[in-house]
mmCIF file of C-alpha atoms and ligand atoms in Angstrom:
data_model
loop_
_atom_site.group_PDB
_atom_site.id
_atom_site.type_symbol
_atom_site.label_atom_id
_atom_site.label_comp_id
_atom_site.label_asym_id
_atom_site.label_seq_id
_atom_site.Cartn_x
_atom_site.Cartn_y
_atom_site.Cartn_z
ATOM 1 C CA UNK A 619 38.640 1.043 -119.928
ATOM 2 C CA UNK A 620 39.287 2.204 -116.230
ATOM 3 C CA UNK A 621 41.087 -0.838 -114.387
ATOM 4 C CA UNK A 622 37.797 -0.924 -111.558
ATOM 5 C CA UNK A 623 35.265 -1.189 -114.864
ATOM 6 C CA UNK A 624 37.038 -4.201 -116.205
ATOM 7 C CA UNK A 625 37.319 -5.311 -112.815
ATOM 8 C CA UNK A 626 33.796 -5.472 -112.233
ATOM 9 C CA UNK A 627 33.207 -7.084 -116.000
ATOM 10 C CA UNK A 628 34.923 -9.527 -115.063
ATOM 11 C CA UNK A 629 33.301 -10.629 -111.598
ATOM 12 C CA UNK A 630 30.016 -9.995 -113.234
ATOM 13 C CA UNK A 631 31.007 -13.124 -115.392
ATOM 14 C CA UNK A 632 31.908 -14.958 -112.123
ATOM 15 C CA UNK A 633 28.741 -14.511 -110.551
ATOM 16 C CA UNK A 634 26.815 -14.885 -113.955
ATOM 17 C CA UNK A 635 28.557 -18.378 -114.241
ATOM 18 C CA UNK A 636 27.716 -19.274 -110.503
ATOM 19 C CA UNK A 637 24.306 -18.112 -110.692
ATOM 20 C CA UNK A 638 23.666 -20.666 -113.714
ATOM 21 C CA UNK A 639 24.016 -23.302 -111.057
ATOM 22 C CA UNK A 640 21.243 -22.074 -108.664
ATOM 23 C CA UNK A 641 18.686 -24.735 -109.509
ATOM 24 C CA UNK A 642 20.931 -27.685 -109.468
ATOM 25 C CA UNK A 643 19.190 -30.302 -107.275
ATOM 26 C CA UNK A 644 21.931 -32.122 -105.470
ATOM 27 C CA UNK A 645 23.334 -29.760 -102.997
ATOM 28 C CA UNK A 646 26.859 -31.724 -103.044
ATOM 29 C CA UNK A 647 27.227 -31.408 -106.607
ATOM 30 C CA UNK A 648 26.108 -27.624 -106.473
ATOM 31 C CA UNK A 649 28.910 -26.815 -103.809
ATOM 32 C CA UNK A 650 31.369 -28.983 -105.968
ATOM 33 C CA UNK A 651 30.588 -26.992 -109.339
ATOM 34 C CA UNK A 652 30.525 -23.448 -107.917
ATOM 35 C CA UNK A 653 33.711 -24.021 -106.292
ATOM 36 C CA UNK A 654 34.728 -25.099 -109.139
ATOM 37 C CA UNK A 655 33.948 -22.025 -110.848
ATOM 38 C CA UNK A 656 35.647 -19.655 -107.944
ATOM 39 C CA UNK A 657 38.526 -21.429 -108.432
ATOM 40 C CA UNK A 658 38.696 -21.663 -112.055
ATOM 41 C CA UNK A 659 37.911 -18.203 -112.645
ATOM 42 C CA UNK A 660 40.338 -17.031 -110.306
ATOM 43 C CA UNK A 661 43.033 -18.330 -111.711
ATOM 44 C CA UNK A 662 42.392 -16.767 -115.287
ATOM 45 C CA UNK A 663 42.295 -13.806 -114.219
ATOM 46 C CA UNK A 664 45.346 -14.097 -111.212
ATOM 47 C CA UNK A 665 47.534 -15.702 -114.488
ATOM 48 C CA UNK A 666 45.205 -13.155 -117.373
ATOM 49 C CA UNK A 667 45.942 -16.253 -118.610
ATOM 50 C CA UNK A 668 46.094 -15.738 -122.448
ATOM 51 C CA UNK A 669 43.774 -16.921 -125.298
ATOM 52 C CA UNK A 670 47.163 -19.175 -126.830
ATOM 53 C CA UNK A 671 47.730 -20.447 -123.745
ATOM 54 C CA UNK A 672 44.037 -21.378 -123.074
ATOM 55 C CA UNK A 673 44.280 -23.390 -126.604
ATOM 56 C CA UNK A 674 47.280 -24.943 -125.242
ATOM 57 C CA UNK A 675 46.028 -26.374 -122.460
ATOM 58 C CA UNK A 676 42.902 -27.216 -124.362
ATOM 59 C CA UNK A 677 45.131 -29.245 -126.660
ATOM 60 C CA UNK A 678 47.262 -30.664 -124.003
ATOM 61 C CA UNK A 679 44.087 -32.110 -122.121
ATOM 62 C CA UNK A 680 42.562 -33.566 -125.050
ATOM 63 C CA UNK A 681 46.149 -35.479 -125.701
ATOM 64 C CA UNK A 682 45.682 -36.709 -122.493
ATOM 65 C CA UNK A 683 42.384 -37.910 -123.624
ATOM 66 C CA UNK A 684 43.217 -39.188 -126.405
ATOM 67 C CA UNK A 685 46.083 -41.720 -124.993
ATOM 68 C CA UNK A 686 43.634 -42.928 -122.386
ATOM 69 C CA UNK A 687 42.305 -46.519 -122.653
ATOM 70 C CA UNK A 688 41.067 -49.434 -120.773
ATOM 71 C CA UNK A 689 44.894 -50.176 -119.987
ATOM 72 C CA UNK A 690 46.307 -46.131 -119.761
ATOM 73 C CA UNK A 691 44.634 -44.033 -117.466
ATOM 74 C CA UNK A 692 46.780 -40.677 -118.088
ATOM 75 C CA UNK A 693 43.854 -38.489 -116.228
ATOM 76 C CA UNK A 694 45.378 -40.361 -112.917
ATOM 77 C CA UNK A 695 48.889 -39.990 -113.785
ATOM 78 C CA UNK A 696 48.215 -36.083 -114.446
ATOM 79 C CA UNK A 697 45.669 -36.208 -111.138
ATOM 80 C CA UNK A 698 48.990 -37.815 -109.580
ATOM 81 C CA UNK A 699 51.748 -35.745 -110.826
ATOM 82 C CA UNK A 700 49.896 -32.419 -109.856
ATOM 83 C CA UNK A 701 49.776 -33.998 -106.304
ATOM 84 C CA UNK A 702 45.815 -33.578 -106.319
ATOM 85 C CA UNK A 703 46.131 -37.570 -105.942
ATOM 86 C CA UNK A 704 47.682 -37.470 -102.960
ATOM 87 C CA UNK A 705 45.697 -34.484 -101.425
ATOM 88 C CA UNK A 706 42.809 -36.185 -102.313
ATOM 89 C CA UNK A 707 44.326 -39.151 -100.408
ATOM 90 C CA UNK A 708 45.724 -36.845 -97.085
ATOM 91 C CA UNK A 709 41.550 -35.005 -96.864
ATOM 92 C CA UNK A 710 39.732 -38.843 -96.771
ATOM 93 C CA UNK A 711 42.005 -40.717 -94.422
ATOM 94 C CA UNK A 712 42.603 -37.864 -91.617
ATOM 95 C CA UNK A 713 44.826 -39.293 -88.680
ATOM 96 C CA UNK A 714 43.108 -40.968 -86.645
ATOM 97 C CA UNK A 715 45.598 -42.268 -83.645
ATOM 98 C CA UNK A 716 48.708 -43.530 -84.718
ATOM 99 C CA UNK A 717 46.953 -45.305 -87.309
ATOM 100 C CA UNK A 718 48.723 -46.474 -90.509
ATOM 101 C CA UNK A 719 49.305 -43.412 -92.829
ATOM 102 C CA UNK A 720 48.088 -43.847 -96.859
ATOM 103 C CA UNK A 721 49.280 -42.870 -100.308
ATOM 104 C CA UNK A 722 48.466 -42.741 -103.706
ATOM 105 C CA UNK A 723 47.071 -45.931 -105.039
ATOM 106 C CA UNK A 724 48.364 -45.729 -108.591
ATOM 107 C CA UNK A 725 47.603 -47.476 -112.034
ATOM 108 C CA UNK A 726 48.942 -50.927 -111.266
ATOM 109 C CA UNK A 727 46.480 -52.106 -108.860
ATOM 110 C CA UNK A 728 43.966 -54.999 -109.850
ATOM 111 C CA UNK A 729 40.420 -56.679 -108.097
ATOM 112 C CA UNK A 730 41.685 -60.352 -109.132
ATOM 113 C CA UNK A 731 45.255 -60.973 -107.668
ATOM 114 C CA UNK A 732 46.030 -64.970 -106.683
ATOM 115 C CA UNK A 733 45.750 -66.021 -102.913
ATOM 116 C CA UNK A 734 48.469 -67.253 -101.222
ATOM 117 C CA UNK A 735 48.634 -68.556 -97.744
ATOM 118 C CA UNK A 736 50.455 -66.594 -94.873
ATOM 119 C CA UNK A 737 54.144 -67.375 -95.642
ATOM 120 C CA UNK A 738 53.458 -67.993 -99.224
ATOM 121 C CA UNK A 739 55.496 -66.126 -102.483
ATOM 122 C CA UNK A 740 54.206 -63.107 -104.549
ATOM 123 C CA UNK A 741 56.997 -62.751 -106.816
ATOM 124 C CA UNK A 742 55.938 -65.757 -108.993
ATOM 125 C CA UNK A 743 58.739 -65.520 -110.854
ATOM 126 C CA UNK A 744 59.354 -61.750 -111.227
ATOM 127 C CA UNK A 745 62.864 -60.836 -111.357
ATOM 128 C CA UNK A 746 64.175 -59.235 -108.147
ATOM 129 C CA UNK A 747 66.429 -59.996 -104.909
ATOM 130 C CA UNK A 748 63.804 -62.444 -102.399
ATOM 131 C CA UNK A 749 62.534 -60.416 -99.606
ATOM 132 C CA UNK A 750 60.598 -61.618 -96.601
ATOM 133 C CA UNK A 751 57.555 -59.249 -95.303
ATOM 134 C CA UNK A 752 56.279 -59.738 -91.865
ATOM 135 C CA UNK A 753 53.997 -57.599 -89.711
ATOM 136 C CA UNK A 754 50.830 -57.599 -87.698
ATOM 137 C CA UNK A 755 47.343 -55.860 -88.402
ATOM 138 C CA UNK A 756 46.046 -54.160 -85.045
ATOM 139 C CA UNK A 757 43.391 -51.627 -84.421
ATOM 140 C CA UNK A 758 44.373 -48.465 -82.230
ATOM 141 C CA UNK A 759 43.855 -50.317 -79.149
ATOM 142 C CA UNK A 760 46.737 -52.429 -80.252
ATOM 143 C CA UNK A 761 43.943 -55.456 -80.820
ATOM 144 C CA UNK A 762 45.381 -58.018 -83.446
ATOM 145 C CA UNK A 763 42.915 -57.874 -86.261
ATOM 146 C CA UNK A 764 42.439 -61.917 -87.281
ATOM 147 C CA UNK A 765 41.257 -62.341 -91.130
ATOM 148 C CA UNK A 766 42.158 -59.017 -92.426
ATOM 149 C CA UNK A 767 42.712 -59.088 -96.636
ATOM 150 C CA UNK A 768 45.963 -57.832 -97.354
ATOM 151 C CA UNK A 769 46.548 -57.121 -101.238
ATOM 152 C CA UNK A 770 50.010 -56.202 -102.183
ATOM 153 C CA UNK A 771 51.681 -55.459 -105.645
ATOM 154 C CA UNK A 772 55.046 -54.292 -107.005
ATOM 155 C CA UNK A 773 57.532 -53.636 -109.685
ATOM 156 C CA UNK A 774 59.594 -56.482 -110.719
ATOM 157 C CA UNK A 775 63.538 -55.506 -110.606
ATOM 158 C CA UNK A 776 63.403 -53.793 -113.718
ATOM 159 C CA UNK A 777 61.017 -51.459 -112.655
ATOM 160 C CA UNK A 778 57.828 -52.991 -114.419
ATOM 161 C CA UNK A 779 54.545 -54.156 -113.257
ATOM 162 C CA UNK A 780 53.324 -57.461 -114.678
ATOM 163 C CA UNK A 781 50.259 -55.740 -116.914
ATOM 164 C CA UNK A 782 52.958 -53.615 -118.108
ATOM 165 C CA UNK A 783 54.583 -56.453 -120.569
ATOM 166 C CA UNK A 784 51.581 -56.688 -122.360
ATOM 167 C CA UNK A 785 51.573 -60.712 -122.097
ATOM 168 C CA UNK A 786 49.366 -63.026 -119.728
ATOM 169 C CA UNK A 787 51.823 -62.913 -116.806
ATOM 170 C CA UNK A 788 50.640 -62.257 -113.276
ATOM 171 C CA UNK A 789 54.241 -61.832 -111.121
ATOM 172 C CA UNK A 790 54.691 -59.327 -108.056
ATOM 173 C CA UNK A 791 50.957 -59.704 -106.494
ATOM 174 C CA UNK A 792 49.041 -61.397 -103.989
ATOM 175 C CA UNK A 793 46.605 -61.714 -101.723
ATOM 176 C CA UNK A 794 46.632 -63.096 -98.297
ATOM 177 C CA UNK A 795 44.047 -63.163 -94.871
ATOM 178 C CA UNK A 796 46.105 -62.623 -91.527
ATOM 179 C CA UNK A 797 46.405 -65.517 -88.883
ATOM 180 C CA UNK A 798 44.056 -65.398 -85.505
ATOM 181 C CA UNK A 799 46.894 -63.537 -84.076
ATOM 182 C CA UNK A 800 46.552 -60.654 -87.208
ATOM 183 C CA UNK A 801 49.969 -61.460 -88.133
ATOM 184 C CA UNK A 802 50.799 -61.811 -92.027
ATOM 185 C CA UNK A 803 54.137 -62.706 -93.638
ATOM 186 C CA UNK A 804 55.089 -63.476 -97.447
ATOM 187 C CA UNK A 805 57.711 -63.969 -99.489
ATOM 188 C CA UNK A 806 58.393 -60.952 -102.639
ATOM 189 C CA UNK A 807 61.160 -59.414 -104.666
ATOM 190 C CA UNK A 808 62.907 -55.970 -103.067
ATOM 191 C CA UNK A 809 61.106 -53.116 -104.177
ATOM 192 C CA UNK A 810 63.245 -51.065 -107.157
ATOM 193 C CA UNK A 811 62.642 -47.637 -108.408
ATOM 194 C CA UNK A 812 60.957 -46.890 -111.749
ATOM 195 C CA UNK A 813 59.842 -44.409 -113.637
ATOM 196 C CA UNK A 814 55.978 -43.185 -114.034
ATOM 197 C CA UNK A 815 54.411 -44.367 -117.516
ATOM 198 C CA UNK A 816 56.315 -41.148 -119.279
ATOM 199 C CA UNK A 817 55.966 -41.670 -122.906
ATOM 200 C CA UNK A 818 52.910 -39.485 -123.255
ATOM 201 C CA UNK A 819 51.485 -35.872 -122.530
ATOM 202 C CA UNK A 820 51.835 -36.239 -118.566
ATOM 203 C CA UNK A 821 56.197 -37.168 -119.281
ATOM 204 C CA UNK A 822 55.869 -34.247 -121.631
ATOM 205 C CA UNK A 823 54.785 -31.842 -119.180
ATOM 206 C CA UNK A 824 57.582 -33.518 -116.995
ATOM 207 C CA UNK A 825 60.749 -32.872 -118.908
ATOM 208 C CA UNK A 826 59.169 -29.444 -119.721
ATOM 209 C CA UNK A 827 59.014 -28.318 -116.114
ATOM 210 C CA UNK A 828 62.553 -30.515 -115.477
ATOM 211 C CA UNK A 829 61.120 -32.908 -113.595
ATOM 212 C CA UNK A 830 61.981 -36.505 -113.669
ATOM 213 C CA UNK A 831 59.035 -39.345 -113.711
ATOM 214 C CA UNK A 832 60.913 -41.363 -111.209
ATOM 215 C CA UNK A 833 59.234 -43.158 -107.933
ATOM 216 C CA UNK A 834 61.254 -44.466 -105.407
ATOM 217 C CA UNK A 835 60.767 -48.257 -104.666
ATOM 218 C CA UNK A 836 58.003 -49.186 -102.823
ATOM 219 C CA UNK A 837 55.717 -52.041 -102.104
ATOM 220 C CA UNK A 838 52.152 -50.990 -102.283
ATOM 221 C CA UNK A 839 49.257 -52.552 -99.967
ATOM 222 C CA UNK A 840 45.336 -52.344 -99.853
ATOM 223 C CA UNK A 841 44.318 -53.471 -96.379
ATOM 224 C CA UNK A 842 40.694 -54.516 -95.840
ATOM 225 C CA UNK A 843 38.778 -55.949 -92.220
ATOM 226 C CA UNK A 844 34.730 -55.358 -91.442
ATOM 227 C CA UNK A 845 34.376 -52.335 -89.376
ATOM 228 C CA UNK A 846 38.007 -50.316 -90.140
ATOM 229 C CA UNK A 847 38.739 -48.122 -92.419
ATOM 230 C CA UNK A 848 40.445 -49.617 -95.471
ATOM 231 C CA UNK A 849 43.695 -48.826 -95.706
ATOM 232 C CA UNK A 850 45.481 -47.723 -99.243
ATOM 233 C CA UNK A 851 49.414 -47.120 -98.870
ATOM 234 C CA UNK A 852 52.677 -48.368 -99.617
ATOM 235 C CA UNK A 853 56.248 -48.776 -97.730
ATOM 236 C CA UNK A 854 59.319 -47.297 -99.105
ATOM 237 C CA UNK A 855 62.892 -48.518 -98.841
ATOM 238 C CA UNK A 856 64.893 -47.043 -96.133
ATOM 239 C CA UNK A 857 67.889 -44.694 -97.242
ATOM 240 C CA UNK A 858 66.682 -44.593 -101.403
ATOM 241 C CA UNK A 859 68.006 -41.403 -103.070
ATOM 242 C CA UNK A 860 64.374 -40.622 -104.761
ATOM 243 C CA UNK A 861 62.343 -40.326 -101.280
ATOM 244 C CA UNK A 862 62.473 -36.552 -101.567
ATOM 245 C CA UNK A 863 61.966 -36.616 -105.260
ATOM 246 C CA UNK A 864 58.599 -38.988 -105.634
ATOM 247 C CA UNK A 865 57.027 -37.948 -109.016
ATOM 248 C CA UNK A 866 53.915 -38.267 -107.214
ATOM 249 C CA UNK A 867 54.468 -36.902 -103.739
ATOM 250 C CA UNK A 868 53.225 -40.953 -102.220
ATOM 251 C CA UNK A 869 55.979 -40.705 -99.188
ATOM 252 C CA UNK A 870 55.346 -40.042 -95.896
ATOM 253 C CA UNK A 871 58.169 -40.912 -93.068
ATOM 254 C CA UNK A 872 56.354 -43.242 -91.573
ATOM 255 C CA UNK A 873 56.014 -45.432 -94.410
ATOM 256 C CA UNK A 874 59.833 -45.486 -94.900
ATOM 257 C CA UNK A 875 61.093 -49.137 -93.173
ATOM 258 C CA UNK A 876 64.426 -51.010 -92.956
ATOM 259 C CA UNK A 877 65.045 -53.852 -95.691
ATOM 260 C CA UNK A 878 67.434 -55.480 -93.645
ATOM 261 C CA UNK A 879 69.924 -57.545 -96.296
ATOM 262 C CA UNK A 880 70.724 -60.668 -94.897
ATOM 263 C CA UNK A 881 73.874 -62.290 -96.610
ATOM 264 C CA UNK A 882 74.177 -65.269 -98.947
ATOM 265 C CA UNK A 883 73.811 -68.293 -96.179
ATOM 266 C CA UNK A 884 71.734 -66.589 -93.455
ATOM 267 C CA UNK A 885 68.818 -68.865 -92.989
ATOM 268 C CA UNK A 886 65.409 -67.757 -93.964
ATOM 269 C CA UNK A 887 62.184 -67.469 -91.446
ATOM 270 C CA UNK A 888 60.725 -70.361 -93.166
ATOM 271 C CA UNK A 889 63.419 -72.873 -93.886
ATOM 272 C CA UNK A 890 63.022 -71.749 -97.433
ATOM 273 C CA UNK A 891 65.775 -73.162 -100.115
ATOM 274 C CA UNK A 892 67.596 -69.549 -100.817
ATOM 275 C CA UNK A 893 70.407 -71.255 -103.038
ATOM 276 C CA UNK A 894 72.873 -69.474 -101.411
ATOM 277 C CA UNK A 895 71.435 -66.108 -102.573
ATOM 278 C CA UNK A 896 71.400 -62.863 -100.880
ATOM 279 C CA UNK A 897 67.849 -61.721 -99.378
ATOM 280 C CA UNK A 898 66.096 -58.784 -97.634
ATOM 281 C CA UNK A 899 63.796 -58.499 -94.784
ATOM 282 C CA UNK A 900 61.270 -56.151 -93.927
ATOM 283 C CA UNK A 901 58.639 -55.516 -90.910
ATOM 284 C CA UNK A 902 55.674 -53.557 -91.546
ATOM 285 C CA UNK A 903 53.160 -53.228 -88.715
ATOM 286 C CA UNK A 904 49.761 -52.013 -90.080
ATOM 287 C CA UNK A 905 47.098 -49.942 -88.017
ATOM 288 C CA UNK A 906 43.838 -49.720 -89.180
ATOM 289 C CA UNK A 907 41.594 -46.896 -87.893
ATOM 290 C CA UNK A 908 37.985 -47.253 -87.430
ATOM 291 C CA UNK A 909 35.488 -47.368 -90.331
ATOM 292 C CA UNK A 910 33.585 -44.038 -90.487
ATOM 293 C CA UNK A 911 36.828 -42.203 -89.698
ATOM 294 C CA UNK A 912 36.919 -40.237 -92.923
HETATM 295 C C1 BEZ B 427 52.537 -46.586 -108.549
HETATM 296 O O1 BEZ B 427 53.142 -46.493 -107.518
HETATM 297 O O2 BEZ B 427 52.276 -47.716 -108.937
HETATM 298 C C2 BEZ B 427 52.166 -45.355 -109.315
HETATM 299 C C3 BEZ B 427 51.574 -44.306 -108.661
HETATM 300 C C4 BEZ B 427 51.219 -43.175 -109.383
HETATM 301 C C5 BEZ B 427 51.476 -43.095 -110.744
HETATM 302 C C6 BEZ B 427 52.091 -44.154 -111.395
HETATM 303 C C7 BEZ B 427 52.461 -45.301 -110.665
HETATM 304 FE FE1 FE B 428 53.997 -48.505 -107.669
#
């Protein structure tokens, strides 16, 4: 067959697929599907993607289905790990200002974390150096924001979230309102890197395409007030060796701050009883742009 006939076969089948989507009713969802189809296509036939490697994939996406549960989401980490997280993430929060910049939320997240009052202690236990965090919540005007909900939540110093040890623990999360002045401060462990959930198909793909699953250490925050846009991002740890490596693509430079290591003896902001260990100090200053502002 002449290479223009099969050409033509094979955007007849485009436009046959797209076509099939002519009487969907909501426009969005029309847009979203024939893209889809543009796209998809496309790529079979940029790749002539072959009919073992279209069972392969086939296979490898229903392993990912297959490990996902209520406590394993391995859609997100694959979602993540192609960097479609984070894209998705850089087209609904466009700058706005100098307004905060946001990253990939991640698994590790959860609605119900304990309140503690400004100054208070997230760590709850969790194993890790103490490190003092200490900012302000403005708008773009520079206007304090009083009452904003900050939720924050991190890896204990072995790399592990709490729901990852499978007991009742709840270590290394918070939440806390800033002061009439916007200002927030609270007591957690220094961030440590750790790997990405990688004992399924997603850290199988990984080590196939010799990549490694690690994150560098962060401290992640969900930053809520009425009228401004909430506010989904993390800070990383100045001068880590991972920051050009993230597994998920989550750092941005202007998320990358100074833990400050104050030695064994140096008093801490609140008076707090360090027993004579080391501790760290950060300052994250968070700017929230309007709401509406994609
Ligand atoms: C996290 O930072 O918690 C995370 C983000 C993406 C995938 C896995 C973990
Ligand atoms: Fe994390």
């Amino acid at each position: 067959m002449s290479s223009a006939e099969q050409d033509a076969r094979e955007s007849e089948l485009t436009e046959q697929v797209l076509g099939s989507f002519a009487d969907a009713k909501d426009p969005r969802l029309k847009a979203l599907l024939e893209a889809l189809t543009r796209h998809l296509h496309a790529f079979v036939r940029e790749v002539r993607l072959t009919e073992r490697e279209w069972q392969q994939a086939i296979d490898f996406l229903t392993a990912v289905g297959n490990i996902t549960n209520e406590r394993r989401q391995e859609f997100i980490l694959l979602s993540d790990v192609l960097g479609v997280s984070m894209q998705t993430v850089a087209v609904n929060n466009e700058a706005y200002g100098h307004a905060t910049e946001a990253t990939v939320i991640g698994p590790f997240f959860l609605e119900q974390a304990p309140r503690i009052e400004v100054g208070g202690d997230i760590a709850r236990g969790a194993a890790g150096q103490p490190c003092w965090v200490e900012g302000v919540v403005t708008g773009v005007a520079g206007n304090p924001v009083p009452a904003a909900r900050l939720d924050v939540w991190e890896a204990d110093a072995d790399g592990r979230y709490d729901i990852q040890y499978g007991d009742a623990r709840v270590t290394g999360r918070g939440h806390l309102f800033t002061d009439a002045q916007g200002r927030y401060a609270f007591w957690a462990v220094k961030p440590t890197p750790y790997p990405i959930p990688d004992d399924g198909p997603v850290g199988a793909l990984l080590r196939t395409a010799s990549r490694s699953p690690m994150r560098p250490a962060h401290l992640h925050f969900m930053v809520s007030a009425p009228g401004l846009r909430q506010l989904v991002t993390h800070i990383f740890v100045e001068y880590d060796e991972l920051l050009a490596t993230d597994s998920v693509f989550g750092v941005r430079d202007s998320l990358v701050k100074a833990f400050r290591t104050q030695p064994a003896g140096t008093p801490a902001p609140d008076g707090r009883e360090l027993f004579d260990r080391t501790w760290s100090r950060v300052r994250f200053d968070i700017v929230l742009a309007p709401s509406g502002q994609a």
